[in-house]
mmCIF file of C-alpha atoms in Angstrom:
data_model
loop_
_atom_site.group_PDB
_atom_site.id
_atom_site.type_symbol
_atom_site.label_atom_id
_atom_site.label_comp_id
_atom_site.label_asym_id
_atom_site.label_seq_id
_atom_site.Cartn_x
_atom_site.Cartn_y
_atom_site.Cartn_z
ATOM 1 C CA UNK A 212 0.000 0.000 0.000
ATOM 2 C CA UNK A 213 1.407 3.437 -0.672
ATOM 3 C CA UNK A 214 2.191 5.742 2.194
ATOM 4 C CA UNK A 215 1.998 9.547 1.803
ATOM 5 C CA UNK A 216 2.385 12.250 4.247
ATOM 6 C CA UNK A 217 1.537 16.043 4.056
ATOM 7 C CA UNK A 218 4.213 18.724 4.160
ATOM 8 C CA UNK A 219 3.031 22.324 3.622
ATOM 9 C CA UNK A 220 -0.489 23.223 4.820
ATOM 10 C CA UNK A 221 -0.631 26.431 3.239
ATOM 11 C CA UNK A 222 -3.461 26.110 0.322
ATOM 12 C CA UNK A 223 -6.837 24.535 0.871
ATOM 13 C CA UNK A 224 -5.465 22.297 -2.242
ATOM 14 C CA UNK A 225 -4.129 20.233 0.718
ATOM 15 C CA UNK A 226 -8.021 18.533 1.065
ATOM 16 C CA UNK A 227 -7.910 17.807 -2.591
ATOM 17 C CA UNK A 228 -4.918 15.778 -2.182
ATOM 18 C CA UNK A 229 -5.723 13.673 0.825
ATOM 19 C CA UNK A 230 -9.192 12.873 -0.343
ATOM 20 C CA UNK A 231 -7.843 11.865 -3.781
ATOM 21 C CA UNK A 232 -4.864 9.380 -2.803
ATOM 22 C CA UNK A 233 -7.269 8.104 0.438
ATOM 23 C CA UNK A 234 -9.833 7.398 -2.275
ATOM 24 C CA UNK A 235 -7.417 5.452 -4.396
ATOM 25 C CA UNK A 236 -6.025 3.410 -1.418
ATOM 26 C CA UNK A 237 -3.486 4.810 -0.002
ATOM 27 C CA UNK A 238 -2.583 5.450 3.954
ATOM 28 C CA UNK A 239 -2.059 8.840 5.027
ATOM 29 C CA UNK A 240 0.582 8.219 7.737
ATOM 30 C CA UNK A 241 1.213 12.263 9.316
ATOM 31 C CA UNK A 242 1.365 15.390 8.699
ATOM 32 C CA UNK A 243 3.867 19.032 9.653
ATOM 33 C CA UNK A 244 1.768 21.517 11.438
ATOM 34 C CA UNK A 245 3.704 23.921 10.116
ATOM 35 C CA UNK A 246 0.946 26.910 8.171
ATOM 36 C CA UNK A 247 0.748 30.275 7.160
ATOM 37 C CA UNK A 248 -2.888 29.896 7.758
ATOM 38 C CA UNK A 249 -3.838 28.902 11.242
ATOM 39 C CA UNK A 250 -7.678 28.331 10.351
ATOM 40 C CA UNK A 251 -6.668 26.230 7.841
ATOM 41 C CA UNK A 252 -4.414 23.952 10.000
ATOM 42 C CA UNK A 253 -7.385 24.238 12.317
ATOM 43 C CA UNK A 254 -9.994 22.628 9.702
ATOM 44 C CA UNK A 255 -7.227 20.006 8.422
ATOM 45 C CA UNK A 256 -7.052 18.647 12.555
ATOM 46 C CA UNK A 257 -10.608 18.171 12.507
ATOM 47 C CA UNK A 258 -10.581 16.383 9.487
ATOM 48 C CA UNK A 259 -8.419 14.346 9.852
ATOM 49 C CA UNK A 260 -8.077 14.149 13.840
ATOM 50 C CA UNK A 261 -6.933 10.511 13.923
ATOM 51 C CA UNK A 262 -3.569 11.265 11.460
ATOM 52 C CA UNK A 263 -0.570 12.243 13.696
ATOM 53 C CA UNK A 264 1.456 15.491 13.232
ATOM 54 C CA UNK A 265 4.659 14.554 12.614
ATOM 55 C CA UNK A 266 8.074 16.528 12.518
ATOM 56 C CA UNK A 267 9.044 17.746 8.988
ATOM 57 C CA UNK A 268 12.752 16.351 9.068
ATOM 58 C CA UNK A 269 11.314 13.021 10.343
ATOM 59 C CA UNK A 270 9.132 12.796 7.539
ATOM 60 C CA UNK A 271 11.815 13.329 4.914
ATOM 61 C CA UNK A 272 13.812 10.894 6.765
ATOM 62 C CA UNK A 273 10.952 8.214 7.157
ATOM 63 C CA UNK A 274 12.067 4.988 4.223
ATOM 64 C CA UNK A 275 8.882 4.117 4.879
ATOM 65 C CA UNK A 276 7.169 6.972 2.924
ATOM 66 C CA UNK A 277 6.915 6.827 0.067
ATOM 67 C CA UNK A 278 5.220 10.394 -1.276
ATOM 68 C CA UNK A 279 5.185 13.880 -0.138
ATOM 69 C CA UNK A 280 2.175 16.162 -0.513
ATOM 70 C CA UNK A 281 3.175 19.828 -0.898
ATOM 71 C CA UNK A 282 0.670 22.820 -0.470
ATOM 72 C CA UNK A 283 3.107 25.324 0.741
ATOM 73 C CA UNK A 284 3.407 29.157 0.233
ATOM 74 C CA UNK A 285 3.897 28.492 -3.464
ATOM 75 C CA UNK A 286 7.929 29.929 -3.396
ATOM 76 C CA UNK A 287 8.703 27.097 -1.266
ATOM 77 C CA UNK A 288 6.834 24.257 -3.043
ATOM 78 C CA UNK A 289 10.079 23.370 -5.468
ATOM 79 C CA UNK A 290 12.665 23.403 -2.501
ATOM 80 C CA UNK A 291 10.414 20.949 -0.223
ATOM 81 C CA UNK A 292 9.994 18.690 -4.138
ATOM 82 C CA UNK A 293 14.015 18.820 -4.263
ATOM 83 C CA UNK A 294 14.083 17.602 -0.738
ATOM 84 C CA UNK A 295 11.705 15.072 -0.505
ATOM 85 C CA UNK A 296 13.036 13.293 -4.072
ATOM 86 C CA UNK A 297 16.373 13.523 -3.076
ATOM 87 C CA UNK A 298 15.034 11.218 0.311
ATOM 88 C CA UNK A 299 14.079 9.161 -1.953
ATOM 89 C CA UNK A 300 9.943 9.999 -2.414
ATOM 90 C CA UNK A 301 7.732 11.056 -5.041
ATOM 91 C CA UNK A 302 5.830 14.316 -4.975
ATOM 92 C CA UNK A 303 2.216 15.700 -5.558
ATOM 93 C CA UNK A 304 2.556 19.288 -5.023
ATOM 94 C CA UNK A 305 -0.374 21.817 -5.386
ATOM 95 C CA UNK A 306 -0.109 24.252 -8.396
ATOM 96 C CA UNK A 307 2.240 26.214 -9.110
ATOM 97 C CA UNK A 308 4.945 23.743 -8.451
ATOM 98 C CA UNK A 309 7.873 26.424 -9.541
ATOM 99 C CA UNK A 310 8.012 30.228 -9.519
ATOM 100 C CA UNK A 311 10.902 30.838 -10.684
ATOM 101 C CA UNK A 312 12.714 29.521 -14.074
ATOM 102 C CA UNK A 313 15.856 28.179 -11.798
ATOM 103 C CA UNK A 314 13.166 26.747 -9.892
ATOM 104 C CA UNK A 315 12.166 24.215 -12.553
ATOM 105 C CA UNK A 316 15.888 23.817 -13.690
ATOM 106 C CA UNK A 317 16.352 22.292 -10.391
ATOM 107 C CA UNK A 318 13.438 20.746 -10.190
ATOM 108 C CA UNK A 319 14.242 19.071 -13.693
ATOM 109 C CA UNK A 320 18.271 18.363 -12.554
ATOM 110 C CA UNK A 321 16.457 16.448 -9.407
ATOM 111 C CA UNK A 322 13.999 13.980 -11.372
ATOM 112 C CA UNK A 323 17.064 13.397 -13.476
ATOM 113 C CA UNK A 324 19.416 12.339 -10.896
ATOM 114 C CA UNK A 325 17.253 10.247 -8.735
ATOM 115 C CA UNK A 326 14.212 9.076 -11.139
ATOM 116 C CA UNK A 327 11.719 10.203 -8.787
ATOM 117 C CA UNK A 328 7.794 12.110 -9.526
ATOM 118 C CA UNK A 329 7.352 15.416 -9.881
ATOM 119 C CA UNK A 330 3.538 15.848 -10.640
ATOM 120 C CA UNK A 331 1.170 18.620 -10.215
ATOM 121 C CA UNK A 332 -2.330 18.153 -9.483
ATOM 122 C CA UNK A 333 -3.970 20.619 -11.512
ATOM 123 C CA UNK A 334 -7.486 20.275 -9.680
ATOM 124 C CA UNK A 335 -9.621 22.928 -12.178
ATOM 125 C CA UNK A 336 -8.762 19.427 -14.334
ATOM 126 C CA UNK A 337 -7.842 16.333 -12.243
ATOM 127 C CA UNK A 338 -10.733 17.340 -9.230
ATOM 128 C CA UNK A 339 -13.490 18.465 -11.444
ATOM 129 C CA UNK A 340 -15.311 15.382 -12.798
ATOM 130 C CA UNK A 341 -16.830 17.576 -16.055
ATOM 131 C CA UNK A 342 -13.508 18.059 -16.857
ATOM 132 C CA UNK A 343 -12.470 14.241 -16.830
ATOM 133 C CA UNK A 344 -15.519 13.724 -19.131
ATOM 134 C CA UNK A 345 -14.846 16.104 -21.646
ATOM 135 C CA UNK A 346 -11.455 14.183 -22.095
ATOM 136 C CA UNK A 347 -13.201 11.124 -22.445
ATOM 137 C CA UNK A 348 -14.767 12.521 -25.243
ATOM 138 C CA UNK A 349 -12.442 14.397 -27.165
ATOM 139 C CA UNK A 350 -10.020 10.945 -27.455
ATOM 140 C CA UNK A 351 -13.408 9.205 -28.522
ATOM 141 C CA UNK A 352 -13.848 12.009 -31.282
ATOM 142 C CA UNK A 353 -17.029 13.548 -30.646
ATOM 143 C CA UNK A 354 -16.123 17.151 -31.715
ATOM 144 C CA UNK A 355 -13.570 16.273 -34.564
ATOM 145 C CA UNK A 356 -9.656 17.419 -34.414
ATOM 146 C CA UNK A 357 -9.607 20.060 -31.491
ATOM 147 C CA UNK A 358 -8.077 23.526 -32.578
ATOM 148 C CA UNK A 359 -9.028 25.873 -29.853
ATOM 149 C CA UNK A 360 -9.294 25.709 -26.285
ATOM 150 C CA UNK A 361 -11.031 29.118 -24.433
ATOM 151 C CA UNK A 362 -11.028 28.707 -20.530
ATOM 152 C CA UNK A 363 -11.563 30.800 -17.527
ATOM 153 C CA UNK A 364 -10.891 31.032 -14.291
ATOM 154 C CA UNK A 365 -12.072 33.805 -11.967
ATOM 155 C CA UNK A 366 -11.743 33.464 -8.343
ATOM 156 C CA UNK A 367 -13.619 35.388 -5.593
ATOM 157 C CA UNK A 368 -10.857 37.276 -3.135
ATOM 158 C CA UNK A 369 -12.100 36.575 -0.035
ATOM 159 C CA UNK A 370 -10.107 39.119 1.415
ATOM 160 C CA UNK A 371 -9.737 38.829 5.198
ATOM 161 C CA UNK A 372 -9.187 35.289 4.536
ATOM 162 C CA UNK A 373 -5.697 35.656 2.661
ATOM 163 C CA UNK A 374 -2.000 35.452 4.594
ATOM 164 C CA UNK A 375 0.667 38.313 3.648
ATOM 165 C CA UNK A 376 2.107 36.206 1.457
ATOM 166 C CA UNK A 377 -0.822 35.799 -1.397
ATOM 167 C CA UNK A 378 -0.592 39.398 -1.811
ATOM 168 C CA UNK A 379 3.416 39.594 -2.785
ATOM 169 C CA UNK A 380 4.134 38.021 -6.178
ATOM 170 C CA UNK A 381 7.382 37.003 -5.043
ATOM 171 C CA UNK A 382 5.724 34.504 -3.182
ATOM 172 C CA UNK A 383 2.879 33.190 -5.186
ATOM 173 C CA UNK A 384 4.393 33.986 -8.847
ATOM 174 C CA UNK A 385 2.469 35.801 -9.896
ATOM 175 C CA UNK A 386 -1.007 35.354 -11.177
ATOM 176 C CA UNK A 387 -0.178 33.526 -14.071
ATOM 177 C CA UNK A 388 1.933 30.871 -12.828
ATOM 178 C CA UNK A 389 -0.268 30.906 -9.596
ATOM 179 C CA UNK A 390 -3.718 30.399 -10.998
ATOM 180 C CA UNK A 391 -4.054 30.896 -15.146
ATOM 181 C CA UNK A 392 -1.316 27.473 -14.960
ATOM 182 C CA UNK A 393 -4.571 25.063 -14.876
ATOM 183 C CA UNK A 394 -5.514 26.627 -17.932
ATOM 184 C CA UNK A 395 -2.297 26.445 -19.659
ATOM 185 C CA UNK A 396 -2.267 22.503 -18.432
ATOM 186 C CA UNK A 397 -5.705 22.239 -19.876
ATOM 187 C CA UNK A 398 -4.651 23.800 -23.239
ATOM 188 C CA UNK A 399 -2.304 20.995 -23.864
ATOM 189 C CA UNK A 400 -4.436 18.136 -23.089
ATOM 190 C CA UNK A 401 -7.197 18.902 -24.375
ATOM 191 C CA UNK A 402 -5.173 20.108 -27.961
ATOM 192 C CA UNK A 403 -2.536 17.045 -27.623
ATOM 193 C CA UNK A 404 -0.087 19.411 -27.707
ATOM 194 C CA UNK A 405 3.369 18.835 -26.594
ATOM 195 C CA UNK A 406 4.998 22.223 -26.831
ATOM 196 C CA UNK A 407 3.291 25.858 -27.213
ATOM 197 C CA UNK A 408 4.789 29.357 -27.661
ATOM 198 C CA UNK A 409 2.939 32.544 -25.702
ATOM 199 C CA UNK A 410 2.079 34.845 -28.299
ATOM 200 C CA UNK A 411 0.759 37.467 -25.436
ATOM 201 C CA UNK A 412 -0.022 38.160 -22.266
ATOM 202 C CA UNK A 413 -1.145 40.573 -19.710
ATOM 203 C CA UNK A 414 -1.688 41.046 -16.220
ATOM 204 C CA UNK A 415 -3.215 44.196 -13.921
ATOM 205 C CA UNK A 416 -4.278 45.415 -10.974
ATOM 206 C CA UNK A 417 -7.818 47.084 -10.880
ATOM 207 C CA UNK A 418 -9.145 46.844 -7.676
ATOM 208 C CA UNK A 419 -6.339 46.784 -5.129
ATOM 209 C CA UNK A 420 -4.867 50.492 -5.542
ATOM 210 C CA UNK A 421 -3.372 50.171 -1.811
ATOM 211 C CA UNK A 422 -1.125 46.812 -2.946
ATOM 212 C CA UNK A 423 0.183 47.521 -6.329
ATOM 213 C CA UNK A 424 2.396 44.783 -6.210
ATOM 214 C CA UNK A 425 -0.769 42.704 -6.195
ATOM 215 C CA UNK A 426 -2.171 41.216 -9.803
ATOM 216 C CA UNK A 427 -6.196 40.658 -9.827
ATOM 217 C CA UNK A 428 -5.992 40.247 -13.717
ATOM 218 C CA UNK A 429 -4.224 38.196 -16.515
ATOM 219 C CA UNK A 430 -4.702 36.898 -19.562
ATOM 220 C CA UNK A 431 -2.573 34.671 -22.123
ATOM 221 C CA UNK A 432 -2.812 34.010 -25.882
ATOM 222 C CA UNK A 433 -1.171 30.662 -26.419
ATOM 223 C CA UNK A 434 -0.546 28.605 -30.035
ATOM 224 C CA UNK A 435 0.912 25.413 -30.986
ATOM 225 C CA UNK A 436 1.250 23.430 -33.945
ATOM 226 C CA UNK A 437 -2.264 21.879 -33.449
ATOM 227 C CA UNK A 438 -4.302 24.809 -32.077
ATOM 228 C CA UNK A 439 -4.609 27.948 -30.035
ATOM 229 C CA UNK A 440 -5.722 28.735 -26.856
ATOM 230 C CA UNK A 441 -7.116 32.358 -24.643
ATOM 231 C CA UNK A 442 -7.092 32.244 -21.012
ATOM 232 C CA UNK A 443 -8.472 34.790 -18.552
ATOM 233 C CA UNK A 444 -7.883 34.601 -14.944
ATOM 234 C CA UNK A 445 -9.306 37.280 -12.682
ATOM 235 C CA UNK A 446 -10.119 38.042 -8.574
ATOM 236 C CA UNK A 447 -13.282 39.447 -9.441
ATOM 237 C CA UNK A 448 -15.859 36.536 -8.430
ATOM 238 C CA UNK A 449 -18.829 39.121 -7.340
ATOM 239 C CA UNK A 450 -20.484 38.407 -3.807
ATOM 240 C CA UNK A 451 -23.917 37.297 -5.516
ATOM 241 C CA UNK A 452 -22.094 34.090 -7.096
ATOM 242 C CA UNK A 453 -22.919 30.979 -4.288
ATOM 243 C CA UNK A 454 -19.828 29.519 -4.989
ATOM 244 C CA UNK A 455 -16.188 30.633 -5.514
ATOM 245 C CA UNK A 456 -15.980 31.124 -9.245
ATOM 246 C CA UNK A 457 -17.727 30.465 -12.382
ATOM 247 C CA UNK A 458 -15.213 28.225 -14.053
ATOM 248 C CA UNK A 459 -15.671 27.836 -17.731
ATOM 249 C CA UNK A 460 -13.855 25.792 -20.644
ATOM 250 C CA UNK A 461 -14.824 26.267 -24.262
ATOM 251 C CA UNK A 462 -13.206 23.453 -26.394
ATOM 252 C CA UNK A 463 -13.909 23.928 -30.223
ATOM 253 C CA UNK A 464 -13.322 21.212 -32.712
ATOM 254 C CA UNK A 465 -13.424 20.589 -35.761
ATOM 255 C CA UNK A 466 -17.077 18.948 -35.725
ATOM 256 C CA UNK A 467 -18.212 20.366 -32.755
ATOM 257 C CA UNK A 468 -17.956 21.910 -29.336
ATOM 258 C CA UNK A 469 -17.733 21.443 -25.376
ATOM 259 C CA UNK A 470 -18.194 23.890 -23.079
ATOM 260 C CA UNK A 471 -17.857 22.995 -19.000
ATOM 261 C CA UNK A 472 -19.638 24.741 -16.279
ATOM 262 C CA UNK A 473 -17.195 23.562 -13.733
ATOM 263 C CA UNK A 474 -18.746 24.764 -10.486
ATOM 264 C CA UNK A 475 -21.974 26.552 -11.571
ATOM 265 C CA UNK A 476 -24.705 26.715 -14.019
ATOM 266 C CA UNK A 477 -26.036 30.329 -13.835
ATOM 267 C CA UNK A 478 -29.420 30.435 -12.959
ATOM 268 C CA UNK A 479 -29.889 27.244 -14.840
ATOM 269 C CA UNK A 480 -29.501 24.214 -13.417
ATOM 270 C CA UNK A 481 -28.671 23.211 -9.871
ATOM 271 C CA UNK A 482 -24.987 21.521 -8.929
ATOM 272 C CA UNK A 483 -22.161 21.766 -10.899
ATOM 273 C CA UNK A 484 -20.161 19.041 -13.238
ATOM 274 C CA UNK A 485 -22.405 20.755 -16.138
ATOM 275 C CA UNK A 486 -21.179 19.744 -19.736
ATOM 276 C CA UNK A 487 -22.406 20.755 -23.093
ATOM 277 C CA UNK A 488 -21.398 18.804 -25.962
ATOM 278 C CA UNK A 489 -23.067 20.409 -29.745
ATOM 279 C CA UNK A 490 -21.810 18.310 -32.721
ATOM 280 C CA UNK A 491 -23.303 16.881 -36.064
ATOM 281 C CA UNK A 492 -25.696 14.342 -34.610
ATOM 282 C CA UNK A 493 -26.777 16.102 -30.955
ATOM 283 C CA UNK A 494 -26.934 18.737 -29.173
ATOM 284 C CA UNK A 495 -26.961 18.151 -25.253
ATOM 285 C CA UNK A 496 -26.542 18.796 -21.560
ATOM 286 C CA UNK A 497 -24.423 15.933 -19.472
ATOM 287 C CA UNK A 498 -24.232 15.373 -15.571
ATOM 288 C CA UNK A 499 -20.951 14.610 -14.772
ATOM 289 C CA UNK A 500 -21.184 14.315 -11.682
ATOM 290 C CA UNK A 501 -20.669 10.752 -10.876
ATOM 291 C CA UNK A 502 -17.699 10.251 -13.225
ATOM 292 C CA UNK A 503 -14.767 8.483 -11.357
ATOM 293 C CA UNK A 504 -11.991 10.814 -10.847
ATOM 294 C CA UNK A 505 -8.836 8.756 -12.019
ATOM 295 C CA UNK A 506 -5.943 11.002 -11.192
ATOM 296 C CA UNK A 507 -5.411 9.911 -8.147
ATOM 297 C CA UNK A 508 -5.561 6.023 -9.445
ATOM 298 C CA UNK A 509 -2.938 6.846 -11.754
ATOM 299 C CA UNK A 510 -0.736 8.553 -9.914
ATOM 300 C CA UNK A 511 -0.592 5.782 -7.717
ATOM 301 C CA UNK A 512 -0.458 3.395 -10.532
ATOM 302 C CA UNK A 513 3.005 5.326 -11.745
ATOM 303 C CA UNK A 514 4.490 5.549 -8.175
ATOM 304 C CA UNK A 515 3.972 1.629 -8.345
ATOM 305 C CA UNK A 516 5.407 0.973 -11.782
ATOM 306 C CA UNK A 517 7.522 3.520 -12.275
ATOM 307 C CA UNK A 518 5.165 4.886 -14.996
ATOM 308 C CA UNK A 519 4.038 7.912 -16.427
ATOM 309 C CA UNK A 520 0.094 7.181 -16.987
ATOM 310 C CA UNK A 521 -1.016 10.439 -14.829
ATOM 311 C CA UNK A 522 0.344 12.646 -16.665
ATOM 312 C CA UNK A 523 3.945 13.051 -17.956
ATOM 313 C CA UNK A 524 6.914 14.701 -16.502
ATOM 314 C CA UNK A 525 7.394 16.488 -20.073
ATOM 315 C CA UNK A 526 3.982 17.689 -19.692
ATOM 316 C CA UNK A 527 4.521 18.837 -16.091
ATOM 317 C CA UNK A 528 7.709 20.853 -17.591
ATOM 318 C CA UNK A 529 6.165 22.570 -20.276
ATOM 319 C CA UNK A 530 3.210 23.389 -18.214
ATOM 320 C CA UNK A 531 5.103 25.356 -15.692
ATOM 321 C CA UNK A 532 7.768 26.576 -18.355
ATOM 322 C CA UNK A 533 4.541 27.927 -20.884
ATOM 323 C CA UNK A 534 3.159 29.622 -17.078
ATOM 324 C CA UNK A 535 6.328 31.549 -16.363
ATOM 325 C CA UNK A 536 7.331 33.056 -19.302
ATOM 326 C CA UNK A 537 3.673 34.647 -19.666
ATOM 327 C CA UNK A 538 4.028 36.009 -16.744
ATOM 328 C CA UNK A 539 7.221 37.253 -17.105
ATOM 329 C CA UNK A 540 6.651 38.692 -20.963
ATOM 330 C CA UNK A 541 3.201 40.375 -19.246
ATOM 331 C CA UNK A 542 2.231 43.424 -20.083
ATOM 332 C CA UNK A 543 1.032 45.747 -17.071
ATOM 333 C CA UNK A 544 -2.423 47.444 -16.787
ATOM 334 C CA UNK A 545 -3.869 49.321 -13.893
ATOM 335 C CA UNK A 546 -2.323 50.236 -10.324
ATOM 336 C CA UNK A 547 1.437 50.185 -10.596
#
C-alpha cells in the first residue's frame, strides 16, 4: 500500500490531495503543522483528527514513505519537491509547483538524478469530474480534431481570509503561474499538444490600488502546432455568485464543441459538473457528476510501476515553463 504524508499546509489544495490518494487506497501516515494559515491547520485537525502530526525532518527521513504532498506558500513548493526526491519519495505538489525559471531547472536536474515524480495536481482538471468527461470525449472524437481551447478562471478574493504572502508576487508567482497554470495545463491536453509558444499576455491590478504589487488580472494568448488557446484569470468573483468562481472551458473542434460549467450553471440548473457537448448528430446537456476521478488512481499506478500514466513529466515541464514566461513577458495594466 502506498504511504503519503503532508508537508506544507498552506493552500486549501491540501483537502484535494488527501481525499484523492485516500480514495485510491493509499494510507495517510502524518502530517507538519507547520501553516501560514492557522484556520486552515485548524480545519485540516478536525478532518483528519486521527492522522498524527509529525516533525518535517522526520518525515523526509521516514524509508517508509513513500510520497510527499506539498501545499506550501507556493515559493517554497520546489525546494520541499528537491528535498523530498532527493530522500528518496515522489511528490504531488499543489499548483504552481515552480516560480521561478531556476526553480524548474532544479526541479528538472532532481527527477534526473534520482528518477523520482514530480507531478502537479492541476485540480480545475484532475478534481473536477466535467472536466475528466470532456477528455473522455475528445479521445473518442465527438467534436472532430480540437483547434481551440477558451477557458476561464475567476476566483472570488475573499479578502480577510488571505496570509501576507498571497498578496506579494514574489511569493505566489504571480497570477499567471499561480492560478491561469490550470488553464495552460488544460490547453495541452485537451489540444494534444506537446509544446506551445505565448504569443501574449497581460496582467493588472484594478481593484487593489493600496497593494500595487498585487495582480487581480491576466490573460494569455497561447498557439501550438495543433491549435490555439485564450485564457483569462481574474479576482473578481462578485459576492452574488454561491460559490467561488464560475469556471468555464470552451473546447472547439473541428465537428463540434464542449463547453464545462465547472462549479456553476447560472441560474440554470442546480450543482455543478455541467457539460455541453453540440456536434453533427446532438446537441446536449451531461451530468458529470458521478464520473470516477482517475488522477489519483494513476498517480498511484506510476508511483507503483515507475510509470508515467497520470500525466507526464514532459507535460509537467512545459506546463510550468509555458506559465512563467507569460508572466514574465506580461504586459502591465492598472495600479502600478
Amino acid at each position: 500500500m502506498l504511504r503519503f504524508a503532508v508537508v506544507g499546509i498552506d493552500h486549501g489544495h491540501t483537502f484535494d490531495h488527501v481525499k484523492g490518494l485516500l480514495a485510491a487506497g493509499a494510507e495517510f501516515v502524518g502530517y507538519c503543522p507547520q501553516t501560514s494559515v492557522p484556520a486552515l491547520l485548524e480545519n485540516f485537525k478536525k478532518t483528519y483528527p486521527d492522522t498524527p502530526q509529525i516533525d518535517r525532518d522526520r518525515i523526509f527521513a521516514d524509508p517508509s514513505i513513500d510520497v510527499i504532498c506539498i501545499a506550501a506558500i507556493p515559493r517554497d513548493r520546489a525546494g520541499l519537491a528537491v528535498r523530498a526526491m532527493k530522500a528518496g519519495k515522489d511528490v504531488m505538489t499543489d499548483k504552481p509547483g515552480v516560480t521561478t525559471f531556476a526553480q524548474l531547472e532544479e526541479v528538472k536536474r532532481t527527477v534526473a538524478d534520482t528518477g523520482r515524480i514530480f507531478s502537479i495536481c492541476f485540480s480545475e482538471r484532475h478534481c473536477v469530474r466535467s472536466a475528466v468527461k470532456a477528455g473522455k470525449l475528445v479521445k473518442e472524437g465527438a467534436i472532430g480534431t480540437v483547434i481551440q481551447t477558451l477557458g476561464m478562471g475567476p476566483h472570488r478574493l475573499q479578502l480577510p481570509t488571505r496570509p501576507a504572502w498571497f498578496f506579494d508576487p514574489e511569493q505566489f508567482g504571480g497570477i499567471i503561474v499561480d492560478i491561469a497554470s490550470h488553464q495552460v495545463d488544460q490547453f495541452l491536453f485537451y489540444t494534444g499538444s506537446t509544446s506551445a509558444e505565448v504569443v501574449a499576455s497581460t496582467v493588472g491590478n484594478f481593484g487593489m490600488s493600496d497593494k500595487p504589487a498585487f495582480q487581480d488580472f491576466g490573460e494569455v494568448l497561447l498557439r501550438s502546432e495543433k491549435a490555439s488557446g485564450y485564457v483569462r484569470v481574474d479576482w473578481f468573483t462578485p459576492e452574488a455568485l454561491p460559490t467561488w468562481g464560475d469556471g468555464r472551458l470552451t473546447i472547439l473542434g473541428t465537428e463540434g464543441y464542449i463547453e464545462l460549467r465547472k462549479y456553476i450553471d447560472i441560474a440554470g440548473r442546480p450543482g455543478k459538473d455541467h457539460l455541453f457537448l453540440v456536434n453533427g448528430t446532438e446537441m446536449t446537456h451531461i451530468d458529470c457528476s458521478g464520473e470516477k476521478l482517475d488522477y489519483f488512481d494513476a498517480f498511484s499506478a506510476d508511483v507503483r510501476d515507475r510509470t508515467e500514466t497520470a500525466m507526464s513529466q514532459a507535460h509537467v515541464y512545459e506546463v510550468c515553463r509555458l506559465s512563467l514566461e507569460a508572466q514574465s513577458r506580461a504586459a502591465r495594466l492598472g495600479h502600478r
